Tab-separated table of C-alpha atoms in Angstrom:
chain	number	residue	atom	x	y	z
A	15	GLY	CA	-34.518	10.511	10.499
A	16	GLN	CA	-31.672	12.974	10.148
A	17	GLN	CA	-28.941	11.891	7.744
A	18	VAL	CA	-25.612	13.391	6.804
A	19	MET	CA	-24.077	12.397	3.480
A	20	GLN	CA	-20.404	12.949	2.751
A	21	ILE	CA	-18.498	12.716	-0.524
A	22	PRO	CA	-16.193	11.539	-1.868
A	23	GLN	CA	-15.572	8.375	0.119
A	24	TYR	CA	-11.937	8.222	-1.014
A	25	GLN	CA	-9.557	10.820	-2.401
A	26	HIS	CA	-6.005	10.270	-3.565
A	27	VAL	CA	-3.871	13.333	-4.240
A	28	GLN	CA	-0.249	14.118	-4.861
A	29	GLU	CA	1.474	16.209	-2.239
A	30	GLY	CA	0.926	19.871	-3.006
A	31	GLU	CA	-2.490	19.389	-4.619
A	32	ASP	CA	-5.668	20.702	-3.028
A	33	PHE	CA	-8.377	18.566	-1.462
A	34	THR	CA	-12.058	19.153	-0.735
A	35	THR	CA	-14.674	17.041	1.005
A	36	TYR	CA	-18.390	17.866	0.990
A	37	CYS	CA	-21.127	17.232	3.479
A	38	ASN	CA	-24.908	17.420	2.886
A	39	SER	CA	-27.793	17.020	5.259
A	40	SER	CA	-31.416	16.149	4.572
A	41	THR	CA	-32.486	18.653	7.243
A	42	THR	CA	-31.315	21.995	8.578
A	43	LEU	CA	-28.466	21.531	11.034
A	44	SER	CA	-27.978	23.327	14.334
A	45	ASN	CA	-24.254	23.269	13.784
A	46	ILE	CA	-21.619	21.336	11.849
A	47	GLN	CA	-18.452	19.862	13.295
A	48	TRP	CA	-15.407	18.378	11.611
A	49	TYR	CA	-13.162	15.614	12.902
A	50	LYS	CA	-9.961	13.974	11.678
A	51	GLN	CA	-8.980	10.375	12.302
A	52	ARG	CA	-5.436	9.287	11.517
A	53	PRO	CA	-4.903	5.657	10.440
A	54	GLY	CA	-5.089	3.468	13.541
A	55	GLY	CA	-6.116	6.418	15.683
A	56	HIS	CA	-9.262	7.950	17.081
A	57	PRO	CA	-11.324	10.905	15.800
A	58	VAL	CA	-10.057	14.305	16.891
A	59	PHE	CA	-12.249	17.412	16.949
A	60	LEU	CA	-11.133	20.084	14.485
A	61	ILE	CA	-13.745	22.808	14.447
A	62	GLN	CA	-17.386	23.766	14.865
A	63	LEU	CA	-19.424	26.090	12.649
A	64	VAL	CA	-22.696	27.512	13.911
A	65	LYS	CA	-23.770	30.476	11.793
A	66	SER	CA	-25.298	30.427	8.333
A	67	GLY	CA	-22.608	31.127	5.704
A	68	GLU	CA	-19.828	30.927	8.271
A	69	VAL	CA	-16.248	30.449	7.063
A	70	LYS	CA	-13.364	29.544	9.353
A	71	LYS	CA	-9.704	28.920	8.608
A	72	GLN	CA	-7.061	26.890	10.368
A	73	LYS	CA	-3.755	27.375	8.531
A	74	ARG	CA	-4.231	25.464	5.240
A	75	LEU	CA	-7.733	24.238	6.163
A	76	THR	CA	-10.858	26.223	5.243
A	77	PHE	CA	-14.264	25.245	6.593
A	78	GLN	CA	-17.567	26.538	5.234
A	79	PHE	CA	-21.158	26.243	6.426
A	80	GLY	CA	-23.827	26.787	3.782
A	81	GLU	CA	-26.349	29.599	3.849
A	82	ALA	CA	-29.216	27.160	4.380
A	83	LYS	CA	-27.227	25.300	7.085
A	84	LYS	CA	-27.676	22.058	5.165
A	85	ASN	CA	-24.218	21.665	3.684
A	86	SER	CA	-20.595	22.183	4.554
A	87	SER	CA	-17.161	21.726	3.057
A	88	LEU	CA	-13.583	21.309	4.169
A	89	HIS	CA	-10.865	22.454	1.791
A	90	ILE	CA	-7.164	21.768	2.296
A	91	THR	CA	-4.723	23.852	0.284
A	92	ALA	CA	-1.437	22.327	-0.821
A	93	THR	CA	-1.791	18.981	0.944
A	94	GLN	CA	1.072	17.486	2.907
A	95	THR	CA	1.703	13.877	3.915
A	96	THR	CA	0.709	14.818	7.465
A	97	ASP	CA	-2.829	15.497	6.183
A	98	VAL	CA	-3.393	11.770	5.595
A	99	GLY	CA	-6.421	10.404	7.416
A	100	THR	CA	-10.186	10.272	7.346
A	101	TYR	CA	-12.150	13.482	7.675
A	102	PHE	CA	-15.618	13.281	9.141
A	103	CYS	CA	-18.320	15.908	9.220
A	104	ALA	CA	-20.958	15.689	11.931
A	105	GLY	CA	-24.259	17.514	12.113
A	106	GLY	CA	-25.400	18.779	15.476
A	107	SER	CA	-28.915	18.566	16.837
A	108	THR	CA	-30.916	20.229	19.572
A	109	LEU	CA	-31.007	16.877	21.396
A	110	GLY	CA	-27.232	16.862	21.833
A	111	ARG	CA	-26.399	13.936	19.602
A	112	LEU	CA	-24.139	14.270	16.523
A	113	TYR	CA	-24.940	12.719	13.129
A	114	PHE	CA	-21.697	11.653	11.473
A	115	GLY	CA	-21.073	11.383	7.757
A	116	ARG	CA	-19.277	8.293	6.435
A	117	GLY	CA	-16.036	10.192	6.131
A	118	THR	CA	-13.589	10.924	3.320
A	119	GLN	CA	-10.382	8.934	3.414
A	120	LEU	CA	-7.507	11.079	2.144
A	121	THR	CA	-4.308	9.560	0.815
A	122	VAL	CA	-1.420	11.851	-0.060
A	123	TRP	CA	1.378	10.621	-2.312
A	124	PRO	CA	4.783	12.200	-1.726
B	18	ASN	CA	-6.609	17.222	32.486
B	19	ALA	CA	-6.578	13.614	31.380
B	20	GLY	CA	-8.420	12.792	28.189
B	21	VAL	CA	-11.119	10.203	27.696
B	22	MET	CA	-9.886	6.835	28.878
B	23	GLN	CA	-10.998	3.486	27.612
B	24	ASN	CA	-10.037	0.035	28.724
B	25	PRO	CA	-9.108	-2.461	27.744
B	26	ARG	CA	-7.460	-1.245	24.555
B	27	HIS	CA	-7.638	-4.709	23.057
B	28	LEU	CA	-10.063	-7.457	24.019
B	29	VAL	CA	-10.262	-10.982	22.669
B	30	ARG	CA	-13.347	-13.038	23.373
B	31	ARG	CA	-14.576	-16.414	22.173
B	32	ARG	CA	-18.020	-16.721	20.668
B	33	GLY	CA	-20.651	-16.835	23.401
B	34	GLN	CA	-18.610	-14.970	26.009
B	35	GLU	CA	-19.377	-11.536	27.397
B	36	ALA	CA	-17.441	-8.378	26.596
B	37	ARG	CA	-17.325	-5.393	28.949
B	38	LEU	CA	-15.902	-2.152	27.656
B	39	ARG	CA	-15.190	0.733	30.016
B	40	CYS	CA	-15.037	4.449	29.408
B	41	SER	CA	-14.036	7.223	31.785
B	42	PRO	CA	-15.024	10.612	30.371
B	43	MET	CA	-12.933	13.730	30.653
B	44	LYS	CA	-13.127	15.496	33.996
B	45	GLY	CA	-16.192	17.692	34.122
B	46	HIS	CA	-17.912	15.983	31.207
B	47	SER	CA	-21.328	14.524	31.880
B	48	HIS	CA	-22.290	13.284	28.415
B	49	VAL	CA	-21.006	9.988	27.033
B	50	TYR	CA	-21.451	8.501	23.575
B	51	TRP	CA	-20.541	5.080	22.243
B	52	TYR	CA	-19.688	4.407	18.602
B	53	ARG	CA	-18.746	1.316	16.667
B	54	GLN	CA	-16.354	1.332	13.715
B	55	LEU	CA	-15.541	-1.443	11.295
B	56	PRO	CA	-12.284	-1.284	9.281
B	57	GLU	CA	-12.463	1.227	6.426
B	58	GLU	CA	-15.913	2.345	7.565
B	59	GLY	CA	-17.424	5.306	9.329
B	60	LEU	CA	-18.554	5.775	12.906
B	61	LYS	CA	-21.841	4.132	13.741
B	62	PHE	CA	-23.662	5.780	16.640
B	63	MET	CA	-24.819	3.361	19.302
B	64	VAL	CA	-25.946	5.164	22.437
B	65	TYR	CA	-25.894	8.535	24.214
B	66	LEU	CA	-25.925	8.642	27.994
B	67	GLN	CA	-25.853	11.153	30.790
B	68	LYS	CA	-25.262	10.228	34.418
B	69	GLU	CA	-27.756	7.484	35.312
B	70	ASN	CA	-29.806	8.153	32.185
B	71	ILE	CA	-29.952	6.758	28.674
B	72	ILE	CA	-30.818	9.692	26.408
B	73	ASP	CA	-30.769	8.016	22.991
B	74	GLU	CA	-30.181	4.328	22.333
B	75	SER	CA	-31.529	4.263	18.799
B	76	GLY	CA	-28.261	2.850	17.442
B	77	MET	CA	-28.030	-0.064	19.841
B	78	PRO	CA	-28.996	-3.557	18.690
B	79	LYS	CA	-32.092	-4.633	20.598
B	80	GLU	CA	-30.530	-7.836	21.865
B	81	ARG	CA	-27.249	-8.636	23.637
B	82	PHE	CA	-26.090	-4.992	23.898
B	83	SER	CA	-26.560	-2.718	26.896
B	84	ALA	CA	-24.950	0.432	28.232
B	85	GLU	CA	-24.902	2.287	31.493
B	86	PHE	CA	-23.338	5.389	32.999
B	87	PRO	CA	-23.716	5.107	36.769
B	88	LYS	CA	-23.550	7.941	39.248
B	89	GLU	CA	-20.102	6.783	40.270
B	90	GLY	CA	-17.579	5.072	38.041
B	91	PRO	CA	-17.063	4.663	34.323
B	92	SER	CA	-19.589	4.111	31.582
B	93	ILE	CA	-19.884	0.447	30.578
B	94	LEU	CA	-20.825	-1.022	27.213
B	95	ARG	CA	-21.745	-4.660	27.656
B	96	ILE	CA	-22.066	-7.208	24.889
B	97	GLN	CA	-23.473	-10.564	25.879
B	98	GLN	CA	-22.929	-13.816	23.949
B	99	VAL	CA	-20.568	-12.211	21.459
B	100	VAL	CA	-20.536	-13.326	17.833
B	101	ARG	CA	-17.853	-12.844	15.164
B	102	GLY	CA	-19.806	-9.952	13.686
B	103	ASP	CA	-19.263	-7.987	16.905
B	104	SER	CA	-15.550	-7.693	16.097
B	105	ALA	CA	-14.887	-3.982	15.646
B	106	ALA	CA	-13.370	-0.915	17.255
B	107	TYR	CA	-15.627	0.629	19.884
B	108	PHE	CA	-15.053	4.299	20.615
B	109	CYS	CA	-16.330	6.263	23.539
B	110	ALA	CA	-16.597	10.038	23.418
B	111	SER	CA	-17.520	12.619	26.019
B	112	SER	CA	-18.677	16.214	25.833
B	113	PRO	CA	-19.119	19.035	28.313
B	114	PRO	CA	-22.526	19.609	29.891
B	115	GLY	CA	-25.063	21.860	28.272
B	116	LEU	CA	-25.538	22.775	24.641
B	117	ALA	CA	-23.668	25.319	22.524
B	118	GLY	CA	-26.235	27.755	21.233
B	119	GLY	CA	-28.906	25.116	21.710
B	120	SER	CA	-26.993	22.402	19.878
B	121	SER	CA	-24.456	19.652	20.301
B	122	ARG	CA	-21.117	20.373	21.923
B	123	GLU	CA	-17.837	19.072	20.561
B	124	GLN	CA	-16.930	15.496	21.422
B	125	TYR	CA	-13.624	14.169	22.694
B	126	PHE	CA	-12.858	10.601	21.770
B	127	GLY	CA	-11.013	7.924	23.676
B	128	PRO	CA	-8.419	5.659	22.035
B	129	GLY	CA	-10.985	2.915	21.494
B	130	THR	CA	-11.287	-0.756	22.408
B	131	ARG	CA	-10.496	-3.204	19.610
B	132	LEU	CA	-12.717	-6.231	20.157
B	133	THR	CA	-11.849	-9.469	18.409
B	134	VAL	CA	-14.225	-12.410	18.615
B	135	THR	CA	-12.658	-15.769	17.791
């Protein structure tokens, strides 16, 4: 079945450093979505990418969708303590269900 | 527009009891998903429902677990004869009807129900 792999599982950075998490799928995805879950909270939708090679930015966050629509990345420039949390990618399907990666847990040291 | 609501937020059950978790989707949303999350772990898909229909239950254990989304009222995730291994956070999410460009729409998550089995 469809699987979405995400690395790394954990990332510890000092405030001001950059951070990247990567997502890979075994099959071509219809779309890719990204979510953030703060400690003790629930996942919150960040963005959706649909087109091959698409790049979207939200302030310090840059999201990319690969040309083959099998991989994606989220890059945060100059991390802040408010960026702490777990970032999940999720691959979309034509059946409506999302396939979530395991997530990357980001810790930011002040 | 109220978000996705789940209740109870915390539920304690003894082994062998039943747990009923409720989810009211966002207004206008007709798709509901249930996920399970253990501490420090990812989201495990359980079931995808539309009104009165189970679309995909491939993530649901075959025994003791059931889900429904009736025509009226909230979606219910029911766990019979709970065991300690059922202790987890259970999240419900909803999404708008239809597909975006033929694919999944974004999902809006509720605050979760933290189930503890003693």
